[in-house]
């Protein structure tokens, strides 16, 4: 089972993508929900809000405990901030991957943008990328594999147990990253033939469906 | 959360708010002081923007597209085209498709929500009755939206044309709602939320998030109440946690009975 941390942020979008790949998944927010998860997605949203709630309700220690047990974690956008070992100008939260990150590195909502890139480890074709008030990974430490470098920053990276993307694969029709993470968690997701990575018929469930985001 | 200065914005951010609404006066004060309520001073909005890392929203008057242009130039994150301010245009709302910045707009029913979406709103909220600390109107509005969605979902497609016409709904959007069985955008609760229980009530009624205006900084312990409302919003369907959030908060903002407000001073009727 893959859980999506359901305190705030883009939860339904991640669940939608996992469901399309035939991966069993649930929203999680109570400590008991986390045992037996093979993987956890910490979605995009507001990292200050999520970190506060994680502390108040003892979710932080549960995540750390389950991570030690072997649960893999993927953070998108705000989730990446929560997972970073170092945050520019702020104390860290979970600190589970040796990267340095800078919050709101592009500016306001108006500086959000879409782009595309090729990440051979993830998929053999171009991947659509959506950046919303995104952070930048400014440094990756030893043992961290950089998956995507753009201009002056790192946009995606991974360690054996943690995947981080500063953009939002769940806000595009593309399931390549979800497939990649599911495999990391030991699942056998539906393959490219049954669920194409970019499905033209996909109808966004996201709030961003009516939001105009410019191309970079 | 509505905030009027840097100190309040910091309290809201600390409490776990996902965004702040920068305002010169909260709705309760606008209601009390009367006069024309306009967009806030951009310098004040900018100060708040500098003080927090969470998104900053600000309000423009209904139909006042130049106030919206100013707010977009200021590079805040979202604009609320709001009935809490005095409308600048009594016939037309802002053409929001001309902007890159996402807008949120109020609604009392599904027709109003879909008209705003047709004009380019990226998010919807209930109007409720702002500045009253009385949740009754917000409940009425979300129940109305939900009921109309259920009606659309339950009807054969040939009946949608007449239903959409009678309820002022753009037809294509009515079809979209029927297929999705919900609004095609996020829908927040706003207008009268004053307690953690109010927040959890609106979430259980199907809202995706909560706007708290006067409810926090008109109460006698804003920091505590802000945190409690955040908790209750996140764990809205867990009564034990909402109970925990509701304990020992001190006094809520003084509430207003809707029937005691002179009809001319009701805000929800603004907008078309």
Short mmCIF file of C-alpha atoms in Angstrom, two decimals:
data_model
loop_
_atom_site.label_atom_id
_atom_site.label_comp_id
_atom_site.label_asym_id
_atom_site.label_seq_id
_atom_site.Cartn_x
_atom_site.Cartn_y
_atom_site.Cartn_z
CA UNK A 1 0.00 0.00 0.00
CA UNK A 2 1.19 3.53 -0.76
CA UNK A 3 -0.08 6.30 1.54
CA UNK A 4 -0.50 9.97 0.67
CA UNK A 5 -0.04 12.27 3.66
CA UNK A 6 -3.45 13.87 4.02
CA UNK A 7 -2.89 16.88 6.26
CA UNK A 8 -3.14 19.51 3.55
CA UNK A 9 -2.27 19.98 -0.11
CA UNK A 10 -2.45 17.95 -3.31
CA UNK A 11 -3.73 14.64 -1.96
CA UNK A 12 -6.45 13.61 -4.44
CA UNK A 13 -4.15 14.30 -7.38
CA UNK A 14 -1.58 11.77 -6.15
CA UNK A 15 -4.24 9.19 -5.31
CA UNK A 16 -5.72 9.62 -8.79
CA UNK A 17 -2.37 8.87 -10.44
CA UNK A 18 -1.67 5.84 -8.23
CA UNK A 19 -5.16 4.46 -8.91
CA UNK A 20 -4.61 4.76 -12.64
CA UNK A 21 -1.52 2.59 -12.26
CA UNK A 22 -3.44 -0.01 -10.28
CA UNK A 23 -1.47 0.64 -7.08
CA UNK A 24 -3.37 0.16 -3.80
CA UNK A 25 -3.31 3.54 -2.05
CA UNK A 26 -4.92 5.47 0.81
CA UNK A 27 -4.88 8.95 2.29
CA UNK A 28 -3.13 8.80 5.70
CA UNK A 29 -3.25 11.16 8.66
CA UNK A 30 -3.58 9.09 11.83
CA UNK A 31 -0.53 7.34 13.32
CA UNK A 32 -2.20 3.92 12.93
CA UNK A 33 -2.57 4.48 9.16
CA UNK A 34 1.18 4.34 8.60
CA UNK A 35 2.04 0.81 9.68
CA UNK A 36 2.33 -1.57 6.74
CA UNK A 37 2.81 1.24 4.18
CA UNK A 38 5.46 0.35 1.61
CA UNK A 39 5.65 3.95 0.50
CA UNK A 40 4.51 7.39 1.53
CA UNK A 41 4.00 10.45 -0.64
CA UNK A 42 4.28 13.84 1.05
CA UNK A 43 2.37 16.06 -1.38
CA UNK A 44 2.76 19.67 -2.36
CA UNK A 45 1.01 22.26 -0.23
CA UNK A 46 2.27 24.55 2.48
CA UNK A 47 5.25 23.09 4.31
CA UNK A 48 4.78 25.29 7.40
CA UNK A 49 1.19 24.08 7.79
CA UNK A 50 2.06 20.43 7.21
CA UNK A 51 5.09 20.53 9.51
CA UNK A 52 3.05 22.09 12.34
CA UNK A 53 0.32 19.48 12.07
CA UNK A 54 2.87 16.69 11.80
CA UNK A 55 4.39 17.80 15.10
CA UNK A 56 1.16 18.45 16.96
CA UNK A 57 -0.32 15.08 16.08
CA UNK A 58 2.84 13.00 16.45
CA UNK A 59 2.99 12.14 12.75
CA UNK A 60 6.62 13.20 12.49
CA UNK A 61 7.86 10.46 14.84
CA UNK A 62 5.63 7.90 13.13
CA UNK A 63 7.10 8.76 9.74
CA UNK A 64 10.64 8.53 11.12
CA UNK A 65 9.86 5.18 12.74
CA UNK A 66 8.26 3.71 9.59
CA UNK A 67 11.10 5.07 7.45
CA UNK A 68 13.55 3.11 9.63
CA UNK A 69 11.39 0.05 9.09
CA UNK A 70 11.81 0.43 5.33
CA UNK A 71 8.98 2.66 4.12
CA UNK A 72 10.09 4.64 1.06
CA UNK A 73 9.14 8.32 0.85
CA UNK A 74 8.56 10.65 -2.07
CA UNK A 75 8.16 14.37 -1.50
CA UNK A 76 6.79 16.74 -4.12
CA UNK A 77 7.38 20.49 -3.74
CA UNK A 78 6.54 21.21 -0.06
CA UNK A 79 7.16 17.51 0.65
CA UNK A 80 10.72 18.01 -0.58
CA UNK A 81 11.21 20.85 1.90
CA UNK A 82 10.03 18.60 4.73
CA UNK A 83 12.44 15.83 3.67
CA UNK A 84 15.56 17.97 3.14
CA UNK A 85 18.48 17.73 5.56
CA UNK A 86 19.10 21.46 5.23
CA UNK A 87 16.77 24.39 4.49
CA UNK A 88 18.25 27.81 3.71
CA UNK A 89 17.55 30.10 6.68
CA UNK A 90 15.33 27.68 8.60
CA UNK A 91 15.46 24.68 10.90
CA UNK A 92 14.88 21.32 9.22
CA UNK A 93 11.91 18.99 9.62
CA UNK A 94 12.33 15.29 8.81
CA UNK A 95 15.84 15.62 7.36
CA UNK A 96 15.81 12.28 5.54
CA UNK A 97 17.78 13.13 2.40
CA UNK A 98 21.07 14.99 2.21
CA UNK A 99 20.05 17.96 0.09
CA UNK A 100 19.94 21.68 0.71
CA UNK A 101 16.78 23.43 -0.37
CA UNK A 102 15.65 27.01 -0.75
CA UNK A 103 11.98 27.75 -0.21
CA UNK A 104 9.90 29.83 -2.71
CA UNK A 105 12.93 30.14 -4.85
CA UNK A 106 11.21 31.40 -7.98
CA UNK A 107 8.87 33.99 -6.44
CA UNK A 108 5.11 34.20 -6.13
CA UNK A 109 2.26 32.24 -7.70
CA UNK A 110 2.75 34.36 -10.84
CA UNK A 111 6.23 32.93 -11.25
CA UNK A 112 4.84 29.41 -11.43
CA UNK A 113 5.50 27.76 -14.78
CA UNK A 114 5.36 24.58 -16.82
CA UNK A 115 8.28 23.09 -18.67
CA UNK A 116 9.51 19.70 -19.83
CA UNK A 117 12.62 17.59 -19.56
CA UNK A 118 13.99 14.14 -20.21
CA UNK A 119 14.98 11.96 -17.24
CA UNK A 120 16.19 8.66 -18.72
CA UNK A 121 15.99 6.80 -15.37
CA UNK A 122 12.29 7.69 -15.07
CA UNK A 123 10.99 7.46 -18.64
CA UNK A 124 12.36 7.30 -22.17
CA UNK A 125 10.31 10.30 -23.34
CA UNK A 126 9.93 13.99 -22.45
CA UNK A 127 8.19 14.58 -19.13
CA UNK A 128 5.87 17.54 -18.49
CA UNK A 129 6.88 19.50 -15.38
CA UNK A 130 4.73 21.91 -13.37
CA UNK A 131 6.45 24.25 -10.89
CA UNK A 132 4.19 26.11 -8.43
CA UNK A 133 5.81 28.51 -5.98
CA UNK A 134 8.54 25.92 -6.13
CA UNK A 135 11.65 25.51 -4.02
CA UNK A 136 15.09 24.88 -5.55
CA UNK A 137 17.47 22.14 -4.47
CA UNK A 138 20.75 24.01 -4.20
CA UNK A 139 23.07 21.17 -3.20
CA UNK A 140 23.00 17.38 -3.15
CA UNK A 141 25.24 15.52 -0.73
CA UNK A 142 27.05 12.23 -1.05
CA UNK A 143 24.91 9.24 -1.82
CA UNK A 144 22.25 11.41 -3.42
CA UNK A 145 21.66 10.76 -7.08
CA UNK A 146 20.68 13.85 -9.10
CA UNK A 147 17.89 12.94 -11.52
CA UNK A 148 17.32 16.36 -13.07
CA UNK A 149 19.50 19.42 -13.07
CA UNK A 150 18.13 22.65 -14.55
CA UNK A 151 20.03 25.91 -14.97
CA UNK A 152 21.32 26.77 -11.49
CA UNK A 153 19.43 24.20 -9.44
CA UNK A 154 18.48 20.58 -9.00
CA UNK A 155 14.82 19.75 -9.65
CA UNK A 156 14.73 16.02 -8.83
CA UNK A 157 16.98 13.73 -6.84
CA UNK A 158 16.92 10.44 -4.97
CA UNK A 159 18.65 8.30 -2.42
CA UNK A 160 17.94 4.57 -2.09
CA UNK A 161 14.93 5.31 0.14
CA UNK A 162 13.81 8.85 -0.70
CA UNK A 163 12.68 10.52 -3.92
CA UNK A 164 12.31 14.30 -4.15
CA UNK A 165 10.86 16.44 -6.94
CA UNK A 166 10.40 20.21 -6.57
CA UNK A 167 7.78 20.11 -9.34
CA UNK A 168 4.36 18.41 -9.38
CA UNK A 169 4.02 15.29 -11.56
CA UNK A 170 0.55 14.80 -10.03
CA UNK A 171 -0.69 18.00 -11.70
CA UNK A 172 0.10 16.73 -15.18
CA UNK A 173 -1.47 13.79 -16.99
CA UNK A 174 1.85 11.95 -16.77
CA UNK A 175 2.17 8.90 -14.49
CA UNK A 176 5.86 8.19 -15.16
CA UNK A 177 7.05 9.45 -11.78
CA UNK A 178 4.32 7.54 -9.93
CA UNK A 179 5.32 4.41 -11.80
CA UNK A 180 8.95 5.06 -10.90
CA UNK A 181 8.15 5.54 -7.20
CA UNK A 182 5.83 2.52 -7.11
CA UNK A 183 8.68 0.36 -8.42
CA UNK A 184 10.99 1.84 -5.78
CA UNK A 185 8.43 0.65 -3.21
CA UNK A 186 8.45 -2.85 -4.67
CA UNK A 187 5.20 -2.67 -6.64
CA UNK A 188 4.63 -3.82 -10.16
CA UNK A 189 2.56 -0.97 -11.63
CA UNK A 190 0.61 -1.28 -14.86
CA UNK A 191 3.06 -0.92 -17.69
CA UNK A 192 3.40 1.61 -20.48
CA UNK A 193 1.20 -0.52 -22.77
CA UNK A 194 -1.87 -0.55 -20.54
CA UNK A 195 -1.42 2.95 -19.08
CA UNK A 196 0.59 5.26 -21.31
CA UNK A 197 2.76 7.67 -19.31
CA UNK A 198 1.01 10.60 -20.92
CA UNK A 199 -2.66 9.91 -21.36
CA UNK A 200 -4.35 12.46 -23.63
CA UNK A 201 -7.76 11.48 -22.24
CA UNK A 202 -6.77 12.24 -18.66
CA UNK A 203 -9.11 14.74 -17.05
CA UNK A 204 -7.41 16.65 -14.27
CA UNK A 205 -8.95 16.33 -10.84
CA UNK A 206 -6.86 19.20 -9.63
CA UNK A 207 -7.70 22.71 -8.53
CA UNK A 208 -5.18 23.90 -11.09
CA UNK A 209 -7.41 22.84 -13.96
CA UNK A 210 -8.73 26.42 -14.25
CA UNK A 211 -5.44 28.09 -13.33
CA UNK A 212 -3.43 29.70 -16.06
CA UNK A 213 0.22 28.77 -15.63
CA UNK A 214 2.65 30.16 -18.16
CA UNK A 215 5.26 28.19 -20.12
CA UNK A 216 8.83 28.90 -19.13
CA UNK B 1 -6.74 33.81 7.52
CA UNK B 2 -7.51 37.53 7.35
CA UNK B 3 -4.69 39.66 8.76
CA UNK B 4 -4.23 43.41 9.01
CA UNK B 5 -0.54 43.70 9.93
CA UNK B 6 2.78 41.86 10.05
CA UNK B 7 2.29 40.67 13.62
CA UNK B 8 -1.04 39.01 12.78
CA UNK B 9 0.40 37.52 9.58
CA UNK B 10 3.19 35.92 11.61
CA UNK B 11 0.68 34.51 14.11
CA UNK B 12 -1.34 33.05 11.24
CA UNK B 13 1.70 31.49 9.59
CA UNK B 14 2.92 30.06 12.91
CA UNK B 15 -0.50 28.55 13.50
CA UNK B 16 -0.33 26.65 10.22
CA UNK B 17 -2.45 28.84 7.94
CA UNK B 18 -1.98 27.91 4.28
CA UNK B 19 -2.34 31.54 3.18
CA UNK B 20 -3.09 34.97 4.57
CA UNK B 21 -5.50 37.58 3.25
CA UNK B 22 -3.94 41.04 3.67
CA UNK B 23 -6.60 43.60 4.59
CA UNK B 24 -6.73 47.05 6.17
CA UNK B 25 -9.88 46.18 8.09
CA UNK B 26 -11.35 42.77 8.80
CA UNK B 27 -14.98 42.34 7.68
CA UNK B 28 -16.35 42.88 11.22
CA UNK B 29 -14.77 46.35 11.28
CA UNK B 30 -15.86 47.17 7.73
CA UNK B 31 -19.37 46.28 8.83
CA UNK B 32 -19.14 48.42 11.97
CA UNK B 33 -17.44 51.45 10.43
CA UNK B 34 -19.38 51.54 7.17
CA UNK B 35 -18.32 53.78 4.29
CA UNK B 36 -16.85 52.60 1.01
CA UNK B 37 -14.50 49.65 1.48
CA UNK B 38 -11.74 49.49 -1.15
CA UNK B 39 -8.62 47.50 -1.99
CA UNK B 40 -6.00 47.83 0.78
CA UNK B 41 -2.95 50.06 0.47
CA UNK B 42 -0.42 48.10 -1.63
CA UNK B 43 2.38 49.22 0.70
CA UNK B 44 0.64 47.46 3.58
CA UNK B 45 0.09 44.31 1.48
CA UNK B 46 3.75 44.35 0.47
CA UNK B 47 4.89 44.50 4.08
CA UNK B 48 2.86 41.42 4.88
CA UNK B 49 4.18 39.67 1.77
CA UNK B 50 7.72 40.30 2.99
CA UNK B 51 6.98 38.94 6.46
CA UNK B 52 5.66 35.47 5.54
CA UNK B 53 6.60 32.62 3.21
CA UNK B 54 3.05 31.31 2.77
CA UNK B 55 0.91 32.71 -0.10
CA UNK B 56 -0.59 36.17 0.30
CA UNK B 57 -4.04 37.04 -1.03
CA UNK B 58 -5.74 40.41 -1.22
CA UNK B 59 -9.22 41.61 -2.08
CA UNK B 60 -10.33 43.66 -5.07
CA UNK B 61 -13.81 45.17 -5.35
CA UNK B 62 -16.31 43.31 -7.52
CA UNK B 63 -15.86 44.54 -11.09
CA UNK B 64 -12.83 46.71 -10.26
CA UNK B 65 -10.41 45.30 -12.77
CA UNK B 66 -7.86 48.05 -12.17
CA UNK B 67 -7.56 47.15 -8.51
CA UNK B 68 -6.98 43.59 -9.74
CA UNK B 69 -4.32 44.82 -12.20
CA UNK B 70 -2.57 46.61 -9.33
CA UNK B 71 -2.65 43.49 -7.17
CA UNK B 72 -1.32 41.41 -10.04
CA UNK B 73 1.52 43.93 -10.58
CA UNK B 74 2.28 43.65 -6.88
CA UNK B 75 2.84 39.93 -7.50
CA UNK B 76 0.77 38.68 -4.63
CA UNK B 77 -0.38 35.07 -5.02
CA UNK B 78 -4.17 35.17 -5.37
CA UNK B 79 -6.95 37.77 -5.65
CA UNK B 80 -10.32 37.57 -3.93
CA UNK B 81 -12.93 39.48 -5.94
CA UNK B 82 -14.93 40.10 -2.85
CA UNK B 83 -18.39 41.22 -1.81
CA UNK B 84 -16.87 42.31 1.51
CA UNK B 85 -15.59 45.39 -0.30
CA UNK B 86 -18.05 47.86 -1.83
CA UNK B 87 -18.75 46.75 -5.41
CA UNK B 88 -17.33 48.97 -8.15
CA UNK B 89 -19.64 47.60 -10.84
CA UNK B 90 -23.21 46.51 -10.25
CA UNK B 91 -23.57 44.67 -13.56
CA UNK B 92 -20.28 42.97 -14.36
CA UNK B 93 -17.62 41.09 -12.46
CA UNK B 94 -13.96 41.23 -13.51
CA UNK B 95 -13.04 39.33 -16.69
CA UNK B 96 -10.63 37.08 -14.85
CA UNK B 97 -9.48 35.26 -18.00
CA UNK B 98 -7.35 38.33 -18.80
CA UNK B 99 -5.20 37.70 -15.71
CA UNK B 100 -2.52 35.14 -14.93
CA UNK B 101 -3.07 35.44 -11.20
CA UNK B 102 -5.67 32.99 -9.85
CA UNK B 103 -8.92 34.47 -8.52
CA UNK B 104 -11.25 33.23 -5.84
CA UNK B 105 -14.89 34.40 -5.90
CA UNK B 106 -17.86 34.00 -3.59
CA UNK B 107 -21.10 32.18 -4.33
CA UNK B 108 -24.44 31.48 -2.72
CA UNK B 109 -25.50 28.75 -5.12
CA UNK B 110 -24.23 26.63 -8.00
CA UNK B 111 -25.34 29.07 -10.71
CA UNK B 112 -23.34 31.87 -9.13
CA UNK B 113 -20.31 29.59 -8.71
CA UNK B 114 -20.42 28.51 -12.36
CA UNK B 115 -20.86 32.08 -13.61
CA UNK B 116 -17.71 33.05 -11.74
CA UNK B 117 -15.84 30.02 -13.12
CA UNK B 118 -17.00 30.99 -16.62
CA UNK B 119 -15.48 34.44 -16.01
CA UNK B 120 -12.17 32.76 -15.13
CA UNK B 121 -12.25 32.19 -11.37
CA UNK B 122 -9.80 29.44 -10.38
CA UNK B 123 -11.33 28.88 -6.95
CA UNK B 124 -14.73 29.31 -5.35
CA UNK B 125 -15.82 29.98 -1.78
CA UNK B 126 -19.17 30.32 -0.13
CA UNK B 127 -20.13 33.92 0.59
CA UNK B 128 -21.62 33.21 3.98
CA UNK B 129 -22.16 36.51 5.78
CA UNK B 130 -18.73 37.98 6.48
CA UNK B 131 -17.92 39.71 9.76
CA UNK B 132 -20.80 38.19 11.70
CA UNK B 133 -19.17 35.21 13.40
CA UNK B 134 -22.40 33.44 12.45
CA UNK B 135 -21.96 30.36 10.29
CA UNK B 136 -25.62 30.01 9.28
CA UNK B 137 -25.32 31.69 5.87
CA UNK B 138 -22.19 29.76 4.92
CA UNK B 139 -24.05 26.53 5.78
CA UNK B 140 -27.00 27.66 3.66
CA UNK B 141 -24.69 28.37 0.71
CA UNK B 142 -22.76 25.10 0.79
CA UNK B 143 -25.97 23.11 1.26
CA UNK B 144 -27.49 24.90 -1.72
CA UNK B 145 -24.46 24.20 -3.91
CA UNK B 146 -24.42 20.53 -2.83
CA UNK B 147 -28.16 20.13 -3.43
CA UNK B 148 -27.94 21.63 -6.91
CA UNK B 149 -24.99 19.38 -7.77
CA UNK B 150 -27.01 16.32 -6.64
CA UNK B 151 -29.95 17.50 -8.77
CA UNK B 152 -27.74 17.88 -11.83
CA UNK B 153 -26.12 14.49 -11.30
CA UNK B 154 -29.48 12.82 -10.93
CA UNK B 155 -31.17 14.26 -14.02
CA UNK B 156 -31.19 12.92 -17.59
CA UNK B 157 -29.04 15.03 -19.86
CA UNK B 158 -31.98 16.50 -21.79
CA UNK B 159 -33.18 18.17 -18.60
CA UNK B 160 -29.88 19.97 -18.05
CA UNK B 161 -30.66 22.66 -20.64
CA UNK B 162 -33.76 23.88 -18.85
CA UNK B 163 -32.23 23.47 -15.40
CA UNK B 164 -29.13 25.43 -16.40
CA UNK B 165 -31.30 28.16 -17.93
CA UNK B 166 -33.54 28.45 -14.88
CA UNK B 167 -30.57 28.60 -12.48
CA UNK B 168 -28.31 30.89 -14.51
CA UNK B 169 -25.69 28.20 -15.13
CA UNK B 170 -23.42 28.20 -18.18
CA UNK B 171 -24.51 24.99 -19.92
CA UNK B 172 -21.06 23.50 -20.62
CA UNK B 173 -20.04 23.96 -17.00
CA UNK B 174 -23.29 22.42 -15.79
CA UNK B 175 -22.44 19.34 -17.88
CA UNK B 176 -18.96 19.27 -16.39
CA UNK B 177 -20.32 19.37 -12.84
CA UNK B 178 -22.77 16.60 -13.70
CA UNK B 179 -19.91 14.40 -14.93
CA UNK B 180 -17.54 15.21 -12.05
CA UNK B 181 -20.24 15.18 -9.37
CA UNK B 182 -18.58 18.22 -7.82
CA UNK B 183 -17.41 21.71 -8.74
CA UNK B 184 -14.56 21.62 -11.25
CA UNK B 185 -12.48 23.81 -8.89
CA UNK B 186 -11.74 23.82 -5.16
CA UNK B 187 -14.48 25.22 -2.98
CA UNK B 188 -13.70 26.95 0.30
CA UNK B 189 -15.97 27.89 3.18
CA UNK B 190 -16.06 31.58 4.07
CA UNK B 191 -18.24 34.09 5.86
CA UNK B 192 -18.93 33.57 9.56
CA UNK B 193 -16.56 30.80 10.64
CA UNK B 194 -15.59 31.54 14.26
CA UNK B 195 -14.83 28.23 16.02
CA UNK B 196 -13.02 24.94 15.34
CA UNK B 197 -16.45 23.30 15.28
CA UNK B 198 -17.63 25.73 12.57
CA UNK B 199 -14.56 24.85 10.50
CA UNK B 200 -15.10 21.09 10.91
CA UNK B 201 -18.80 21.51 10.10
CA UNK B 202 -18.04 23.22 6.80
CA UNK B 203 -15.42 20.59 5.95
CA UNK B 204 -17.85 17.76 6.70
CA UNK B 205 -20.36 19.49 4.45
CA UNK B 206 -17.85 19.06 1.64
CA UNK B 207 -15.73 22.20 1.53
CA UNK B 208 -12.07 21.77 0.56
CA UNK B 209 -10.71 24.37 2.98
CA UNK B 210 -11.63 27.25 5.25
CA UNK B 211 -11.32 31.04 5.11
CA UNK B 212 -11.40 32.60 8.57
CA UNK B 213 -11.87 36.32 8.47
CA UNK B 214 -12.77 38.23 11.59
CA UNK B 215 -13.12 35.02 13.62
CA UNK B 216 -9.49 34.87 14.70
CA UNK B 217 -8.31 38.40 15.39
CA UNK B 218 -11.65 39.47 16.88
CA UNK B 219 -11.45 36.68 19.47
CA UNK B 220 -9.66 37.16 22.75
CA UNK B 221 -6.82 34.69 22.12
CA UNK B 222 -6.03 34.82 18.40
CA UNK B 223 -2.89 32.64 18.44
CA UNK B 224 -4.64 29.83 20.29
CA UNK B 225 -7.79 30.06 18.19
CA UNK B 226 -5.84 30.14 14.93
CA UNK B 227 -4.02 26.93 15.83
CA UNK B 228 -7.26 25.30 16.95
CA UNK B 229 -9.04 26.12 13.70
CA UNK B 230 -6.12 24.74 11.67
CA UNK B 231 -6.25 21.49 13.68
CA UNK B 232 -10.00 21.15 13.34
CA UNK B 233 -9.78 21.75 9.59
CA UNK B 234 -7.13 19.06 9.08
CA UNK B 235 -8.89 16.50 11.32
CA UNK B 236 -12.47 17.57 10.61
CA UNK B 237 -13.85 14.05 10.61
CA UNK B 238 -12.27 13.02 13.90
CA UNK B 239 -14.54 14.28 16.72
CA UNK B 240 -11.95 13.51 19.43
CA UNK B 241 -9.43 15.79 17.73
CA UNK B 242 -12.00 18.53 17.09
CA UNK B 243 -12.90 18.28 20.79
CA UNK B 244 -9.24 18.63 21.71
CA UNK B 245 -9.01 21.69 19.46
CA UNK B 246 -12.11 23.26 21.00
CA UNK B 247 -10.95 23.24 24.64
CA UNK B 248 -10.10 26.38 26.57
CA UNK B 249 -9.92 28.83 23.70
CA UNK B 250 -11.36 31.81 25.56
CA UNK B 251 -14.14 33.84 24.06
CA UNK B 252 -14.98 33.66 20.38
CA UNK B 253 -15.73 36.86 18.49
CA UNK B 254 -19.10 38.33 19.44
CA UNK B 255 -21.63 37.06 16.92
CA UNK B 256 -24.37 38.83 15.01
CA UNK B 257 -27.87 37.47 14.42
CA UNK B 258 -28.50 37.71 10.66
CA UNK B 259 -32.12 38.83 11.19
CA UNK B 260 -30.88 41.83 13.16
CA UNK B 261 -28.74 43.15 10.32
CA UNK B 262 -30.58 45.78 8.25
CA UNK B 263 -31.14 44.30 4.75
CA UNK B 264 -29.05 47.04 3.14
CA UNK B 265 -26.03 45.96 5.17
CA UNK B 266 -26.03 42.30 4.14
CA UNK B 267 -22.92 41.58 2.08
CA UNK B 268 -23.87 38.27 0.45
CA UNK B 269 -26.36 39.94 -1.90
CA UNK B 270 -23.56 41.84 -3.62
CA UNK B 271 -22.49 40.29 -6.93
CA UNK B 272 -24.58 39.05 -9.85
#
